[in-house]
């Protein structure tokens, strides 16, 4: 019992986590790059034309993974925030804050690609239907979170404020996801869901899933790099940071 | 193979600007995020190293 | 002290902007929960008939008729239970086709004809190559003839 406890907190301690994150980060980065290349190859050269939309549907390989990622990252931020509030672990708050910019980026990509996809298919760049509007709200939630994280000088107070904000804001995520079922929207329903078989040709689905995994690994790689930055920024004077920096300088 | 020529590939069935506008801007933003992050880390390390000249020589 | 103050003001303004924008987005969200009404809902007087609203449904097969000026077009929006005739003048989206979904914004005239100001195509979540689509269509046709 106590053994497993010690183990967990060992990995949560900065002197273990900082070098570990540094070692893991290139692996995730390479996995992301390779998956993205293979995913785009499948998306553009293996997956066939769509009967309804023609070639323009190929935006899906970017749009859906980005939209998934933008929702998922906010949920992960809420998770780390809850852990941080519950156990008072600094690293949890720092993880949440390291994820936020990348989540915001994917949210913007989802909106941008969706807009460019909407014009040639629906006939408009933007409509205020429930799906698009709630996704736009997610963008503002990310921006507000980032502003909040930078606004509060006292770091421990800032961490708590951000955590509470992330937990409250996470309510919007299921709203986005189910909006196409709950209300009448211009946006179509989900092609992939837990409850029914995918309504996509196999190679199309494969391209999309490869890109989704690429987005996952990209996010992990960037978040690990950013959490190291945040750790070092905040705790540069502490013993572990001095030790790590000395090791880095001599290497 | 889906495409008969490079021209057809770039044209995307007449919807080239929409498809490549999506991929181009997204790729640019992701690359910029990585570059900014690397720069911030490098800047922070130089700053910290300068603050502790003794440690750097060791 | 000075740059810190400046940063504080900047971030405060940023937060205020985000909050204001979120408020506007939320109000848009509440207003558009019902993005469109079906012809059945319109027939039951559930739509705000005195103002602009949207109707959604399928474009009835065989109903698209272009006027001689080449710009205005008439078609029928159906949810298979009720129909609404629509007139529209302007460019139509590529995916606007008979038998496919459409969302039309405009006003309902006293003669029961919906005068559209904009027409959007609503496609479904099925993605498949043209050959597969053809096979599915054939199967549907076969199923129909069997039923009859």
CSV table of N, CA, C and O in Angstrom, one decimal, chain A residues 114-198:
chain,number,residue,atom,x,y,z
A,114,UNK,N,-13.1,24.2,-40.3
A,114,UNK,CA,-14.5,24.0,-40.5
A,114,UNK,C,-15.1,25.1,-41.3
A,114,UNK,O,-16.0,24.8,-42.2
A,115,UNK,N,-14.6,26.3,-41.1
A,115,UNK,CA,-15.1,27.4,-41.9
A,115,UNK,C,-14.8,27.3,-43.4
A,115,UNK,O,-15.6,27.4,-44.2
A,116,UNK,N,-13.5,26.9,-43.6
A,116,UNK,CA,-13.1,26.7,-45.0
A,116,UNK,C,-13.8,25.4,-45.7
A,116,UNK,O,-13.9,25.3,-46.9
A,117,UNK,N,-14.3,24.6,-44.8
A,117,UNK,CA,-15.0,23.4,-45.4
A,117,UNK,C,-16.5,23.7,-45.6
A,117,UNK,O,-17.1,23.2,-46.5
A,118,UNK,N,-17.0,24.6,-44.7
A,118,UNK,CA,-18.4,24.9,-44.8
A,118,UNK,C,-18.8,25.7,-46.1
A,118,UNK,O,-19.8,25.5,-46.7
A,119,UNK,N,-17.9,26.6,-46.5
A,119,UNK,CA,-18.2,27.5,-47.6
A,119,UNK,C,-18.5,26.6,-48.9
A,119,UNK,O,-19.5,26.8,-49.5
A,120,UNK,N,-17.6,25.7,-49.3
A,120,UNK,CA,-17.8,25.0,-50.5
A,120,UNK,C,-18.9,23.9,-50.4
A,120,UNK,O,-19.3,23.3,-51.4
A,121,UNK,N,-19.3,23.5,-49.1
A,121,UNK,CA,-20.3,22.4,-49.0
A,121,UNK,C,-21.6,23.0,-48.6
A,121,UNK,O,-22.6,22.9,-49.3
A,122,UNK,N,-21.7,23.6,-47.4
A,122,UNK,CA,-23.0,24.2,-47.0
A,122,UNK,C,-23.4,25.5,-47.7
A,122,UNK,O,-24.5,25.8,-47.9
A,123,UNK,N,-22.3,26.2,-48.2
A,123,UNK,CA,-22.6,27.5,-48.8
A,123,UNK,C,-22.3,28.7,-47.9
A,123,UNK,O,-22.7,29.8,-48.2
A,124,UNK,N,-21.7,28.5,-46.7
A,124,UNK,CA,-21.4,29.6,-45.8
A,124,UNK,C,-20.2,29.3,-45.0
A,124,UNK,O,-19.9,28.1,-44.7
A,125,UNK,N,-19.4,30.4,-44.6
A,125,UNK,CA,-18.3,30.2,-43.8
A,125,UNK,C,-18.7,29.9,-42.3
A,125,UNK,O,-18.0,29.3,-41.6
A,126,UNK,N,-19.8,30.5,-42.0
A,126,UNK,CA,-20.2,30.5,-40.6
A,126,UNK,C,-21.7,30.5,-40.4
A,126,UNK,O,-22.4,31.2,-41.1
A,127,UNK,N,-22.3,29.7,-39.5
A,127,UNK,CA,-23.7,29.9,-39.0
A,127,UNK,C,-23.7,29.8,-37.5
A,127,UNK,O,-22.7,29.2,-36.9
A,128,UNK,N,-24.7,30.4,-36.9
A,128,UNK,CA,-24.8,30.4,-35.4
A,128,UNK,C,-25.6,29.2,-35.0
A,128,UNK,O,-26.5,29.3,-34.2
A,129,UNK,N,-25.3,28.0,-35.5
A,129,UNK,CA,-26.0,26.8,-34.9
A,129,UNK,C,-25.3,26.3,-33.7
A,129,UNK,O,-24.3,26.8,-33.3
A,130,UNK,N,-26.0,25.4,-33.0
A,130,UNK,CA,-25.5,25.1,-31.6
A,130,UNK,C,-24.1,24.5,-31.6
A,130,UNK,O,-23.3,24.8,-30.7
A,131,UNK,N,-23.8,23.7,-32.6
A,131,UNK,CA,-22.5,23.1,-32.7
A,131,UNK,C,-21.4,24.1,-32.9
A,131,UNK,O,-20.4,24.2,-32.1
A,132,UNK,N,-21.5,25.0,-33.9
A,132,UNK,CA,-20.5,25.9,-34.2
A,132,UNK,C,-20.4,27.0,-33.0
A,132,UNK,O,-19.3,27.3,-32.6
A,133,UNK,N,-21.5,27.3,-32.5
A,133,UNK,CA,-21.5,28.4,-31.4
A,133,UNK,C,-20.8,27.8,-30.2
A,133,UNK,O,-20.1,28.5,-29.5
A,134,UNK,N,-21.1,26.6,-29.8
A,134,UNK,CA,-20.5,26.0,-28.6
A,134,UNK,C,-19.0,25.8,-28.8
A,134,UNK,O,-18.3,25.9,-27.8
A,135,UNK,N,-18.6,25.5,-30.0
A,135,UNK,CA,-17.2,25.3,-30.3
A,135,UNK,C,-16.5,26.7,-30.2
A,135,UNK,O,-15.4,26.8,-29.7
A,136,UNK,N,-17.2,27.7,-30.6
A,136,UNK,CA,-16.6,29.1,-30.5
A,136,UNK,C,-16.5,29.5,-29.1
A,136,UNK,O,-15.5,30.1,-28.6
A,137,UNK,N,-17.5,29.1,-28.3
A,137,UNK,CA,-17.4,29.3,-26.8
A,137,UNK,C,-16.2,28.6,-26.2
A,137,UNK,O,-15.5,29.2,-25.3
A,138,UNK,N,-15.9,27.4,-26.7
A,138,UNK,CA,-14.7,26.7,-26.2
A,138,UNK,C,-13.4,27.5,-26.4
A,138,UNK,O,-12.6,27.6,-25.6
A,139,UNK,N,-13.4,28.2,-27.6
A,139,UNK,CA,-12.2,29.0,-28.0
A,139,UNK,C,-12.1,30.1,-26.9
A,139,UNK,O,-11.0,30.4,-26.4
A,140,UNK,N,-13.2,30.8,-26.6
A,140,UNK,CA,-13.2,31.9,-25.6
A,140,UNK,C,-12.8,31.3,-24.2
A,140,UNK,O,-12.2,32.0,-23.5
A,141,UNK,N,-13.3,30.1,-23.9
A,141,UNK,CA,-12.9,29.6,-22.6
A,141,UNK,C,-11.4,29.3,-22.5
A,141,UNK,O,-10.8,29.6,-21.5
A,142,UNK,N,-10.8,28.9,-23.6
A,142,UNK,CA,-9.4,28.7,-23.6
A,142,UNK,C,-8.7,30.0,-23.5
A,142,UNK,O,-7.7,30.2,-22.7
A,143,UNK,N,-9.1,31.1,-24.2
A,143,UNK,CA,-8.5,32.4,-24.1
A,143,UNK,C,-8.6,33.0,-22.7
A,143,UNK,O,-7.7,33.5,-22.2
A,144,UNK,N,-9.8,32.8,-22.1
A,144,UNK,CA,-10.0,33.3,-20.8
A,144,UNK,C,-9.1,32.6,-19.8
A,144,UNK,O,-8.5,33.2,-18.9
A,145,UNK,N,-9.0,31.3,-19.9
A,145,UNK,CA,-8.1,30.5,-19.1
A,145,UNK,C,-6.7,31.0,-19.2
A,145,UNK,O,-6.0,31.2,-18.1
A,146,UNK,N,-6.2,31.2,-20.4
A,146,UNK,CA,-4.8,31.6,-20.6
A,146,UNK,C,-4.6,33.0,-20.0
A,146,UNK,O,-3.6,33.3,-19.4
A,147,UNK,N,-5.6,33.9,-20.2
A,147,UNK,CA,-5.5,35.2,-19.6
A,147,UNK,C,-5.5,35.2,-18.1
A,147,UNK,O,-4.6,35.8,-17.5
A,148,UNK,N,-6.3,34.3,-17.5
A,148,UNK,CA,-6.3,34.1,-16.1
A,148,UNK,C,-5.0,33.6,-15.6
A,148,UNK,O,-4.5,34.1,-14.6
A,149,UNK,N,-4.4,32.6,-16.3
A,149,UNK,CA,-3.2,32.0,-15.8
A,149,UNK,C,-2.0,33.1,-15.8
A,149,UNK,O,-1.1,33.0,-15.0
A,150,UNK,N,-2.1,34.1,-16.7
A,150,UNK,CA,-1.1,35.1,-16.8
A,150,UNK,C,-1.4,36.3,-15.9
A,150,UNK,O,-0.5,37.1,-15.7
A,151,UNK,N,-2.7,36.4,-15.5
A,151,UNK,CA,-3.1,37.6,-14.8
A,151,UNK,C,-2.7,37.6,-13.4
A,151,UNK,O,-2.4,38.7,-12.8
A,152,UNK,N,-2.8,36.5,-12.7
A,152,UNK,CA,-2.6,36.5,-11.3
A,152,UNK,C,-1.1,36.3,-10.9
A,152,UNK,O,-0.5,35.2,-11.3
A,153,UNK,N,-0.6,37.3,-10.2
A,153,UNK,CA,0.8,37.3,-9.9
A,153,UNK,C,1.2,36.1,-8.9
A,153,UNK,O,2.2,35.4,-9.1
A,154,UNK,N,0.4,36.0,-7.9
A,154,UNK,CA,0.6,34.9,-6.9
A,154,UNK,C,0.3,33.6,-7.5
A,154,UNK,O,-0.9,33.3,-7.8
A,155,UNK,N,1.3,32.8,-7.7
A,155,UNK,CA,1.2,31.5,-8.5
A,155,UNK,C,0.2,30.5,-7.9
A,155,UNK,O,-0.6,29.9,-8.6
A,156,UNK,N,0.3,30.4,-6.5
A,156,UNK,CA,-0.6,29.4,-5.9
A,156,UNK,C,-2.0,29.8,-6.0
A,156,UNK,O,-2.9,28.9,-6.2
A,157,UNK,N,-2.3,31.1,-5.9
A,157,UNK,CA,-3.7,31.5,-6.0
A,157,UNK,C,-4.1,31.4,-7.5
A,157,UNK,O,-5.2,31.0,-7.8
A,158,UNK,N,-3.2,31.8,-8.4
A,158,UNK,CA,-3.5,31.7,-9.8
A,158,UNK,C,-3.8,30.2,-10.2
A,158,UNK,O,-4.8,30.0,-11.0
A,159,UNK,N,-3.0,29.3,-9.7
A,159,UNK,CA,-3.3,27.9,-10.0
A,159,UNK,C,-4.7,27.5,-9.6
A,159,UNK,O,-5.4,26.8,-10.4
A,160,UNK,N,-5.1,27.9,-8.4
A,160,UNK,CA,-6.4,27.5,-7.9
A,160,UNK,C,-7.5,28.1,-8.8
A,160,UNK,O,-8.5,27.5,-9.1
A,161,UNK,N,-7.4,29.4,-9.1
A,161,UNK,CA,-8.4,30.1,-9.9
A,161,UNK,C,-8.5,29.4,-11.3
A,161,UNK,O,-9.6,29.1,-11.7
A,162,UNK,N,-7.4,29.1,-11.9
A,162,UNK,CA,-7.4,28.4,-13.2
A,162,UNK,C,-8.1,27.1,-13.1
A,162,UNK,O,-8.8,26.7,-14.0
A,163,UNK,N,-7.8,26.3,-12.0
A,163,UNK,CA,-8.3,25.0,-11.9
A,163,UNK,C,-9.8,25.0,-11.7
A,163,UNK,O,-10.5,24.2,-12.4
A,164,UNK,N,-10.3,26.0,-10.9
A,164,UNK,CA,-11.8,26.1,-10.8
A,164,UNK,C,-12.4,26.5,-12.1
A,164,UNK,O,-13.4,25.9,-12.5
A,165,UNK,N,-11.8,27.4,-12.8
A,165,UNK,CA,-12.3,27.8,-14.1
A,165,UNK,C,-12.3,26.6,-15.1
A,165,UNK,O,-13.3,26.5,-15.8
A,166,UNK,N,-11.3,25.8,-15.1
A,166,UNK,CA,-11.2,24.7,-16.0
A,166,UNK,C,-12.4,23.7,-15.7
A,166,UNK,O,-13.0,23.1,-16.6
A,167,UNK,N,-12.6,23.4,-14.4
A,167,UNK,CA,-13.6,22.5,-14.0
A,167,UNK,C,-15.0,23.0,-14.4
A,167,UNK,O,-15.8,22.2,-14.9
A,168,UNK,N,-15.3,24.3,-14.2
A,168,UNK,CA,-16.6,24.8,-14.6
A,168,UNK,C,-16.7,24.8,-16.1
A,168,UNK,O,-17.7,24.4,-16.7
A,169,UNK,N,-15.6,25.3,-16.8
A,169,UNK,CA,-15.7,25.4,-18.3
A,169,UNK,C,-15.9,24.0,-19.0
A,169,UNK,O,-16.4,24.0,-20.1
A,170,UNK,N,-15.4,23.0,-18.3
A,170,UNK,CA,-15.5,21.6,-18.9
A,170,UNK,C,-16.9,21.2,-19.2
A,170,UNK,O,-17.2,20.3,-20.0
A,171,UNK,N,-17.9,21.9,-18.5
A,171,UNK,CA,-19.3,21.6,-18.8
A,171,UNK,C,-19.7,21.8,-20.2
A,171,UNK,O,-20.5,21.1,-20.8
A,172,UNK,N,-18.9,22.7,-20.9
A,172,UNK,CA,-19.2,23.0,-22.3
A,172,UNK,C,-18.9,21.9,-23.2
A,172,UNK,O,-19.4,21.8,-24.3
A,173,UNK,N,-17.9,21.0,-22.8
A,173,UNK,CA,-17.5,20.0,-23.7
A,173,UNK,C,-18.6,19.0,-24.1
A,173,UNK,O,-18.8,18.8,-25.3
A,174,UNK,N,-19.3,18.4,-23.1
A,174,UNK,CA,-20.4,17.5,-23.6
A,174,UNK,C,-21.5,18.3,-24.3
A,174,UNK,O,-22.2,17.7,-25.2
A,175,UNK,N,-21.6,19.6,-24.1
A,175,UNK,CA,-22.6,20.4,-24.8
A,175,UNK,C,-22.2,20.4,-26.3
A,175,UNK,O,-23.0,20.2,-27.2
A,176,UNK,N,-20.9,20.6,-26.6
A,176,UNK,CA,-20.4,20.6,-27.9
A,176,UNK,C,-20.7,19.3,-28.6
A,176,UNK,O,-21.3,19.2,-29.7
A,177,UNK,N,-20.3,18.2,-27.8
A,177,UNK,CA,-20.3,16.9,-28.4
A,177,UNK,C,-21.8,16.5,-28.8
A,177,UNK,O,-22.0,15.9,-29.8
A,178,UNK,N,-22.7,16.7,-27.9
A,178,UNK,CA,-24.1,16.3,-28.1
A,178,UNK,C,-25.0,17.3,-28.8
A,178,UNK,O,-26.1,17.0,-29.0
A,179,UNK,N,-24.4,18.5,-29.0
A,179,UNK,CA,-25.3,19.5,-29.6
A,179,UNK,C,-26.0,19.1,-30.9
A,179,UNK,O,-27.1,19.4,-31.1
A,180,UNK,N,-25.3,18.2,-31.7
A,180,UNK,CA,-25.9,17.8,-33.0
A,180,UNK,C,-27.0,16.8,-32.7
A,180,UNK,O,-27.8,16.6,-33.6
A,181,UNK,N,-27.1,16.2,-31.5
A,181,UNK,CA,-28.2,15.3,-31.2
A,181,UNK,C,-29.3,16.1,-30.5
A,181,UNK,O,-30.5,15.8,-30.7
A,182,UNK,N,-28.9,17.0,-29.6
A,182,UNK,CA,-29.9,17.6,-28.7
A,182,UNK,C,-30.8,18.7,-29.5
A,182,UNK,O,-31.9,18.9,-29.2
A,183,UNK,N,-30.1,19.4,-30.4
A,183,UNK,CA,-30.8,20.5,-31.1
A,183,UNK,C,-30.8,20.3,-32.6
A,183,UNK,O,-30.0,19.5,-33.1
A,184,UNK,N,-31.5,21.1,-33.3
A,184,UNK,CA,-31.4,21.1,-34.8
A,184,UNK,C,-30.3,22.0,-35.2
A,184,UNK,O,-30.2,23.1,-34.8
A,185,UNK,N,-29.3,21.4,-35.9
A,185,UNK,CA,-28.2,22.2,-36.3
A,185,UNK,C,-27.9,22.0,-37.8
A,185,UNK,O,-28.4,21.1,-38.4
A,186,UNK,N,-27.1,22.9,-38.4
A,186,UNK,CA,-26.7,22.7,-39.8
A,186,UNK,C,-25.6,21.7,-39.8
A,186,UNK,O,-25.5,20.9,-40.8
A,187,UNK,N,-24.8,21.6,-38.8
A,187,UNK,CA,-23.7,20.6,-38.7
A,187,UNK,C,-24.3,19.2,-38.7
A,187,UNK,O,-25.3,19.0,-37.9
A,188,UNK,N,-23.7,18.3,-39.4
A,188,UNK,CA,-24.2,16.9,-39.5
A,188,UNK,C,-23.9,16.2,-38.2
A,188,UNK,O,-23.0,16.7,-37.4
A,189,UNK,N,-24.5,15.0,-38.0
A,189,UNK,CA,-24.2,14.2,-36.8
A,189,UNK,C,-22.8,13.6,-36.8
A,189,UNK,O,-22.0,13.8,-37.8
A,190,UNK,N,-22.5,12.8,-35.8
A,190,UNK,CA,-21.1,12.2,-35.7
A,190,UNK,C,-21.1,11.0,-36.7
A,190,UNK,O,-22.0,10.2,-36.8
A,191,UNK,N,-19.9,10.9,-37.4
A,191,UNK,CA,-19.7,9.7,-38.2
A,191,UNK,C,-19.2,8.6,-37.4
A,191,UNK,O,-19.3,7.4,-37.7
A,192,UNK,N,-18.5,8.9,-36.3
A,192,UNK,CA,-17.8,7.9,-35.5
A,192,UNK,C,-18.5,8.1,-34.1
A,192,UNK,O,-18.4,9.2,-33.5
A,193,UNK,N,-19.0,7.0,-33.5
A,193,UNK,CA,-19.5,7.1,-32.2
A,193,UNK,C,-19.5,5.8,-31.5
A,193,UNK,O,-19.2,4.8,-32.2
A,194,UNK,N,-19.7,5.8,-30.2
A,194,UNK,CA,-19.6,4.5,-29.4
A,194,UNK,C,-20.8,3.6,-29.8
A,194,UNK,O,-20.7,2.4,-29.6
A,195,UNK,N,-21.9,4.2,-30.2
A,195,UNK,CA,-23.2,3.5,-30.2
A,195,UNK,C,-23.5,2.9,-31.5
A,195,UNK,O,-24.3,2.0,-31.6
A,196,UNK,N,-22.8,3.3,-32.6
A,196,UNK,CA,-23.1,2.7,-33.9
A,196,UNK,C,-21.8,2.5,-34.7
A,196,UNK,O,-20.8,3.1,-34.4
A,197,UNK,N,-21.9,1.7,-35.8
A,197,UNK,CA,-20.8,1.5,-36.7
A,197,UNK,C,-20.5,2.8,-37.4
A,197,UNK,O,-21.4,3.6,-37.6
A,198,UNK,N,-19.2,3.1,-37.7
A,198,UNK,CA,-18.8,4.3,-38.4
A,198,UNK,C,-19.5,4.4,-39.8
A,198,UNK,O,-19.7,3.3,-40.4
